[in-house]
Tab-separated table of C-alpha atoms in Angstrom:
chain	number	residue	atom	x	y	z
A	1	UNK	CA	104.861	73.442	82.459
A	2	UNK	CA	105.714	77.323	81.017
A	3	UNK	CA	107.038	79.985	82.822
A	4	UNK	CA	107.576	83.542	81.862
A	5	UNK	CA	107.504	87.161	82.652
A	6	UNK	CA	109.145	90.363	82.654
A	7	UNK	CA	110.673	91.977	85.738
A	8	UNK	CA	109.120	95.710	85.861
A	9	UNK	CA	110.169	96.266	88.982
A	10	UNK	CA	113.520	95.198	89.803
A	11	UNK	CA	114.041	96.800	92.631
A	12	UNK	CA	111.003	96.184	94.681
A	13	UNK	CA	111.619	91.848	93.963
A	14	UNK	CA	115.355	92.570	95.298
A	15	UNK	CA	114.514	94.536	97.920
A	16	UNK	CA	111.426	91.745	99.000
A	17	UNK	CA	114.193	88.898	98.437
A	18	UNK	CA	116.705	91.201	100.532
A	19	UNK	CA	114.413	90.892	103.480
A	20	UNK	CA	113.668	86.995	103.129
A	21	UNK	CA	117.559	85.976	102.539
A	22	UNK	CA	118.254	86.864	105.913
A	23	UNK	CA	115.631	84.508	107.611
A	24	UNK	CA	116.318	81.684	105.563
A	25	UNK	CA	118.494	79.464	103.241
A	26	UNK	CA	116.258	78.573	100.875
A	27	UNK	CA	112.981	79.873	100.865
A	28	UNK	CA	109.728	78.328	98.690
A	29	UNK	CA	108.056	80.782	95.687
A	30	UNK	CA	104.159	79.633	94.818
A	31	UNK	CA	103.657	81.420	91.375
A	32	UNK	CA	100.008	81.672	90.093
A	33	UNK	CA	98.018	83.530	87.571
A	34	UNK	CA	97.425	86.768	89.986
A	35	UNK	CA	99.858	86.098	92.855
A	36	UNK	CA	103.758	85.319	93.456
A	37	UNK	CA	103.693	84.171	97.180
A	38	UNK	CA	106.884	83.293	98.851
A	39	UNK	CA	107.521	81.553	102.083
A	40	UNK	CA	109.840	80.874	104.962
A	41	UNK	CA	107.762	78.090	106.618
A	42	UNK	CA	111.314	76.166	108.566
A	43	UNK	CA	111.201	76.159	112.145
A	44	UNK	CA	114.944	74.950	112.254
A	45	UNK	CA	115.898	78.998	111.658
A	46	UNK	CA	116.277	81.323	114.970
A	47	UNK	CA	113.572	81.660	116.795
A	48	UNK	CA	111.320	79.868	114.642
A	49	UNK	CA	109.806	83.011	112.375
A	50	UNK	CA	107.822	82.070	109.382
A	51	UNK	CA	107.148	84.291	107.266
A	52	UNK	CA	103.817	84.197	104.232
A	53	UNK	CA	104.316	86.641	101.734
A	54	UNK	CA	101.344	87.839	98.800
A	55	UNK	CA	102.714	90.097	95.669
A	56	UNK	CA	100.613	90.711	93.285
A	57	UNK	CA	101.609	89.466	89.833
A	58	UNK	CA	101.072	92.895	87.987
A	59	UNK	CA	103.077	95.010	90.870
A	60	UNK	CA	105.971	93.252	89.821
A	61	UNK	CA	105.897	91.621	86.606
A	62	UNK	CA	104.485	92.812	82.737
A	63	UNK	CA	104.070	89.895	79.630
A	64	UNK	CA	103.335	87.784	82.820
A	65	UNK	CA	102.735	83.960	81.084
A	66	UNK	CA	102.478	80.710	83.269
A	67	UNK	CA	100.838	77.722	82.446
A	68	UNK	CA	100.370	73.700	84.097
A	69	UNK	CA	98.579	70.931	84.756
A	70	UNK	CA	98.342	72.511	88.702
A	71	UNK	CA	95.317	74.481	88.247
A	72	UNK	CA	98.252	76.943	85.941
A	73	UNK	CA	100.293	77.219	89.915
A	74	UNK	CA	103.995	76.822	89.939
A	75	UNK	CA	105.917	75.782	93.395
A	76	UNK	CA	109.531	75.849	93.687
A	77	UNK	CA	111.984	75.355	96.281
A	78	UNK	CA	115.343	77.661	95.749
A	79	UNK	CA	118.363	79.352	97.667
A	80	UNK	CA	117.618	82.680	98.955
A	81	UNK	CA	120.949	83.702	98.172
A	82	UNK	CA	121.330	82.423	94.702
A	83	UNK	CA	117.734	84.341	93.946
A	84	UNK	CA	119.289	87.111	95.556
A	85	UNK	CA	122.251	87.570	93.424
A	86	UNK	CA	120.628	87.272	90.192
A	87	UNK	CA	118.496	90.252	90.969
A	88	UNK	CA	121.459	92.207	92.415
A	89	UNK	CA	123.082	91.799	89.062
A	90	UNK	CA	119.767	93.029	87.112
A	91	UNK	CA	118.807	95.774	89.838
A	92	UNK	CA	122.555	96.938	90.023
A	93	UNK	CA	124.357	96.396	86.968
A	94	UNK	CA	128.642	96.301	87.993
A	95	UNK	CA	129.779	99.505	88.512
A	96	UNK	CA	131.906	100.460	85.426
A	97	UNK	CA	129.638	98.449	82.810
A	98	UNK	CA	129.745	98.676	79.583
A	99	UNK	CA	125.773	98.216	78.622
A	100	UNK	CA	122.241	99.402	80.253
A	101	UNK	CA	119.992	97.392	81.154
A	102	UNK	CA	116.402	97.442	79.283
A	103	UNK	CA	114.556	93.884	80.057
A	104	UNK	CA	114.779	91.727	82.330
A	105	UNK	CA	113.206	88.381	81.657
A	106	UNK	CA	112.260	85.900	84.442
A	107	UNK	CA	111.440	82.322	82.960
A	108	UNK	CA	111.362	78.557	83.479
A	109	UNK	CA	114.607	76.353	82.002
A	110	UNK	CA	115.957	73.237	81.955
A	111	UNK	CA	119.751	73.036	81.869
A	112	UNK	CA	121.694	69.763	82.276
A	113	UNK	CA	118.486	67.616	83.305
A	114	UNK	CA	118.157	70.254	86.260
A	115	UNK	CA	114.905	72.494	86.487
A	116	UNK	CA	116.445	76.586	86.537
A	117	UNK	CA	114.672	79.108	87.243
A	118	UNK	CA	116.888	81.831	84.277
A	119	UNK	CA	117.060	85.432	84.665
A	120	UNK	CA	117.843	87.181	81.283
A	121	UNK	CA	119.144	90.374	81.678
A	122	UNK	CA	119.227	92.431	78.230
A	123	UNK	CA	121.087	95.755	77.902
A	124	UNK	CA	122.506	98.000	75.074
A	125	UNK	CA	126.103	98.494	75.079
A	126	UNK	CA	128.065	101.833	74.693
A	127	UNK	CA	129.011	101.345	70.810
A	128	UNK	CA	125.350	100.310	70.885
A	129	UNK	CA	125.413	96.517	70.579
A	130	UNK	CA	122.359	94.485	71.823
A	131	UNK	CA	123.717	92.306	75.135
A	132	UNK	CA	122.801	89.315	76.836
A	133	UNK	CA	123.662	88.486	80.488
A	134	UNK	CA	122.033	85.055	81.905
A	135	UNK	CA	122.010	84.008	85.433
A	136	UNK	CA	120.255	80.537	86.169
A	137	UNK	CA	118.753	79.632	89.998
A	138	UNK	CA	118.875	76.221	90.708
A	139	UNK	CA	115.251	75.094	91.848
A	140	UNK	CA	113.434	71.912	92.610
A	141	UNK	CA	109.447	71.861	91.531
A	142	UNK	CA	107.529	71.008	94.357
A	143	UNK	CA	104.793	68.310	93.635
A	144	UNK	CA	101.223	69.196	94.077
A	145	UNK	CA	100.705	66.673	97.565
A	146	UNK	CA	104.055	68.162	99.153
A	147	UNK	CA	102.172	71.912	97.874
A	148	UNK	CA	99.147	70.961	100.076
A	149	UNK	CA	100.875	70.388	102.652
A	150	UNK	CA	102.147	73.864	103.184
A	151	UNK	CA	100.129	76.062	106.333
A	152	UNK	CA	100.432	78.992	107.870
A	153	UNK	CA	100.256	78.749	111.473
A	154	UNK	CA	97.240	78.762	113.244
A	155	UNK	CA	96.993	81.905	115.936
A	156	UNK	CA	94.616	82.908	117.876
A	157	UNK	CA	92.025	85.399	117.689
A	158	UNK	CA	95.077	88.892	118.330
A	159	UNK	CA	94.093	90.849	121.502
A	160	UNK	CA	95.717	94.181	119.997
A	161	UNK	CA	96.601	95.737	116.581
A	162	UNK	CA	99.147	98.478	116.262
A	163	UNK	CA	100.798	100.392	112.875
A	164	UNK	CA	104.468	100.588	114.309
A	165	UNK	CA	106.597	103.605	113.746
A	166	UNK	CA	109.087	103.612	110.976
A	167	UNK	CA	111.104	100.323	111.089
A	168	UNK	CA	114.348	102.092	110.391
A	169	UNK	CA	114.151	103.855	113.260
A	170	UNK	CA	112.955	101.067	116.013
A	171	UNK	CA	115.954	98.862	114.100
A	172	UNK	CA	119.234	101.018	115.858
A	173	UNK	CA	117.455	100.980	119.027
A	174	UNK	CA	116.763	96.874	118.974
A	175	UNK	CA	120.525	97.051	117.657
A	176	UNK	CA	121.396	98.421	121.307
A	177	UNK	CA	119.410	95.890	123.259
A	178	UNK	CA	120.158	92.869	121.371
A	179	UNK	CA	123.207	91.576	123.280
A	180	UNK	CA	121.859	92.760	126.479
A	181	UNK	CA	119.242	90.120	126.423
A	182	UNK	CA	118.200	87.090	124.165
A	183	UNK	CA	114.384	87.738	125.132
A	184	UNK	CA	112.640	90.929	124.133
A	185	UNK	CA	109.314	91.957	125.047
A	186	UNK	CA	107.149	93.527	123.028
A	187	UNK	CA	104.062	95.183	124.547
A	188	UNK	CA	100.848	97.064	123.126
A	189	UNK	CA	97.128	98.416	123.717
A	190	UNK	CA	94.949	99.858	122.220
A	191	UNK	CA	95.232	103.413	122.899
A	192	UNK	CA	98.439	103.927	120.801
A	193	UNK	CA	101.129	102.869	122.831
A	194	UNK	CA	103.693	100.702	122.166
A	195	UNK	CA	106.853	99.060	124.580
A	196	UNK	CA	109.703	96.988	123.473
A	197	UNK	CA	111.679	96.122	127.074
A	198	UNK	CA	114.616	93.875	128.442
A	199	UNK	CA	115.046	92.635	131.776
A	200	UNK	CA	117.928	90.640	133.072
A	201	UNK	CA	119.794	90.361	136.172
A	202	UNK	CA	121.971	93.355	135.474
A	203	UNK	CA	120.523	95.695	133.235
A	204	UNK	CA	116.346	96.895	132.645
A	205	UNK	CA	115.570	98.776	130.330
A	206	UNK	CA	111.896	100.374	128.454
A	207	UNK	CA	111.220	101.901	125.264
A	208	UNK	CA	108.165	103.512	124.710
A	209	UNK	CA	106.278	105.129	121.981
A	210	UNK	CA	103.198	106.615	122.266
A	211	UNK	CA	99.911	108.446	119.836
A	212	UNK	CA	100.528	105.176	117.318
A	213	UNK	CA	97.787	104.330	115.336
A	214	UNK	CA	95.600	101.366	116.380
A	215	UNK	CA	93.455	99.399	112.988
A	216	UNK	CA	90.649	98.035	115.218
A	217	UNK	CA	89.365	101.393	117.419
A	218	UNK	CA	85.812	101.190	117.334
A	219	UNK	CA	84.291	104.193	115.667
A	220	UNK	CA	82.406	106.633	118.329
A	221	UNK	CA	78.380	106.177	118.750
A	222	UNK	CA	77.140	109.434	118.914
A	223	UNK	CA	73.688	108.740	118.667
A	224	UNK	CA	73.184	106.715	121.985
A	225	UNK	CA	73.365	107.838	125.115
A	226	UNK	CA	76.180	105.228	126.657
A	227	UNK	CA	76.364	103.478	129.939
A	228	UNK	CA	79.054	105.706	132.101
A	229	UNK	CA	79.944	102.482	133.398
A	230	UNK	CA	80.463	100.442	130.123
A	231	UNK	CA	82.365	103.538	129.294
A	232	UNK	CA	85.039	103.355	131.965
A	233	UNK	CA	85.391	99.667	131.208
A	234	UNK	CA	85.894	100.027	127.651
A	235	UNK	CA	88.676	102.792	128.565
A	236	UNK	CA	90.557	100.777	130.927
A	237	UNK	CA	90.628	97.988	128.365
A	238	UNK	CA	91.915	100.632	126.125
A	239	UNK	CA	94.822	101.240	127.915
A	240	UNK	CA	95.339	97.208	129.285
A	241	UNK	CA	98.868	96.176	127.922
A	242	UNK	CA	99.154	92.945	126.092
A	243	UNK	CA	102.596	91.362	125.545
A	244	UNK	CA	104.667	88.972	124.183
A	245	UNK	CA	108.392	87.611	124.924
A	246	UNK	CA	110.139	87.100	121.349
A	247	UNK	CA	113.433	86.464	120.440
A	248	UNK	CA	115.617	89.406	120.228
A	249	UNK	CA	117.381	87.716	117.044
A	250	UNK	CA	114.227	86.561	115.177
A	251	UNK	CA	113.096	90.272	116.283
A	252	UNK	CA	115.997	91.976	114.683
A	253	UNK	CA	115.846	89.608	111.724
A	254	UNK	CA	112.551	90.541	111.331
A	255	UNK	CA	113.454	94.332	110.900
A	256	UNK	CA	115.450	94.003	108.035
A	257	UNK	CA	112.832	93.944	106.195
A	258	UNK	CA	113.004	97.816	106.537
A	259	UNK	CA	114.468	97.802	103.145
A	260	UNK	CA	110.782	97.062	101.486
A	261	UNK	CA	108.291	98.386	104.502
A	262	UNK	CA	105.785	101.357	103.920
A	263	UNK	CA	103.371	100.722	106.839
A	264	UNK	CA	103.577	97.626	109.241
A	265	UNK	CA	101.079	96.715	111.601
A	266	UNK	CA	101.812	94.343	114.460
A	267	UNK	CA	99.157	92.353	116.122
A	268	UNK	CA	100.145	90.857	119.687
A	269	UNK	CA	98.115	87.446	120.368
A	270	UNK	CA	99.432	87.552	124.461
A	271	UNK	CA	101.839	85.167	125.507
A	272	UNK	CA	101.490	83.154	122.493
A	273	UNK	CA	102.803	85.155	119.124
A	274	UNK	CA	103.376	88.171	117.105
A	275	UNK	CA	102.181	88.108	113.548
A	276	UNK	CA	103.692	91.312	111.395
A	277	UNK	CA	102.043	92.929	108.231
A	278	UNK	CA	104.736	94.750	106.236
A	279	UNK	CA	103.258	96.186	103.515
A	280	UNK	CA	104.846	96.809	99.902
A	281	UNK	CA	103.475	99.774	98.728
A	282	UNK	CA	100.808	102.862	100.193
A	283	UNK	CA	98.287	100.457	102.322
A	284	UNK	CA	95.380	101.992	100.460
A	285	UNK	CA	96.874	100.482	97.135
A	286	UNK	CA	99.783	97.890	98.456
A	287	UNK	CA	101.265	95.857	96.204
A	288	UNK	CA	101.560	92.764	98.582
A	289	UNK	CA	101.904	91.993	101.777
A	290	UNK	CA	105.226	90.217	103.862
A	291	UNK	CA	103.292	88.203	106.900
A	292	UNK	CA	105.710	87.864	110.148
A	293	UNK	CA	105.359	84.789	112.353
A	294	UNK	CA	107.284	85.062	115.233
A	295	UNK	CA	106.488	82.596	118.367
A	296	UNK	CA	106.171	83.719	121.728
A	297	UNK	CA	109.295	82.342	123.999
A	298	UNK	CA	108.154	81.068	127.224
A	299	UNK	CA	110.511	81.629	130.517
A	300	UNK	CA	111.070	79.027	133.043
């Protein structure tokens, strides 16, 4: 089993890894030949958000090598936090040190009969000496049967799909409603509006946003003359809300991953979940995709 590749883009893993620390304790990385995937799959967190991430291999990584006897895949189990340091260091060298950084070199150890996943940090120094800063991640391999046992969840078929607005600016005002109420629902259509409400005994309150961008609007058939009444139905299904109750938390969790977002689109399956598509990158020419799980909370 060989593992090895150079970080490119330093900043783009930390900020990725920045987003999944706060879900999760450890988290699971999947490496393959074209793909780095990396998954929160524990239903013990908050809330129960998963979350299913894609990167591709050559938005990240350069002198990418990986090779073993699992069709050339590579699963390990880590720390979030431990991963999360070790890029810190090589994204943000200590302020007042002595050496740049030029490589950074991602690779597969062994160190004191424990598997490591080694982050080599190489930099020049001032008086222009070569330097060498290592930082090893504790991992544990996952096993090929254990590796085929990991699913996404299945959802159904989503009623609505919706790009949000900017997530750094629906994160203050989720800030505001979080302890008024541990249940937060999120509504949608499909005629670019969007709803994020609370309602409690003592306080109600809406949010509303509207002209969003919808992925699924059916383009316009000019060519046939249309049924006035088909018409009318289609345009009150339009503008039919569909919602979901979430938890505020796993909400506000979710929106951290503000820090790595260019476009997200949220698809509401009603009453049941919200999946979230935070993409790394233009979505034209993304780099990866972060995948959002968050369950629907049912009310008594």
């Amino acid at each position: 089993m060989r593992f090895r590749a150079t970080i490119e883009n330093v900043n783009t893993f930390f900020r990725i890894v920045q987003a999944i620390e706060k879900l999760q304790k450890k988290c699971i990385i999947k490496f393959s030949e074209e793909v780095m995937s990396i998954i929160c799959n524990s239903e013990t967190n908050d809330g129960g958000i998963q979350v299913w991430s894609q990167i591709k291999v050559d938005s990240l990584f350069t002198s990418y090598r990986i090779q073993s006897n699992a069709d050339n895949v590579i699963t390990m189990a880590l720390a979030s936090e431990a991963l999360l340091a070790a890029l810190r260091s090589a994204s943000q060298p200590p302020k007042g040190s002595a050496y740049e950084t030029e490589e950074i070199i991602m690779k597969l150890a062994k160190k004191n009969d424990h598997a490591v996943l080694t982050f080599e940090i190489i930099g020049m120094s001032r008086q222009g000496r070569k330097m060498r800063v290592a930082h090893d991640v504790k991992i544990e391999v996952l096993k090929p049967a254990d590796v085929a046992n990991l699913k996404e969840p299945m959802c159904p078929e989503p009623d609505v799909h919706i790009i949000l607005p900017p997530l750094q600016k629906i994160r203050p005002i989720v800030e505001r409603l979080r302890p008024m109420s541990d249940f937060l629902a999120v509504r949608a259509n499909n005629n670019g509006r969007l709803q994020l409400a609370i309602r409690t005994d003592s306080v109600s309150v809406d949010t509303e946003w509207r002209n969003c961008k919808n992925t699924n609007q059916a383009p316009s058939d000019s060519q046939n003359q249309r049924d006035p009444d088909a018409e009318e139905d289609t345009e009150r299904d339009r503008d039919q809300l569909f919602s979901v109750l979430v938890s505020t938390k796993s909400f506000f969790k979710f929106l951290n991953s503000h820090v790595v977002s260019t476009t997200t689109i949220a698809c509401i399956c009603q009453n049941h979940c919200m999946i979230l598509y935070v993409y790394v990158g233009d979505l034209a020419d993304a780099g990866g995709v972060l995948t959002f799980y968050i369950p629907g909370q049912l009310l008594d």
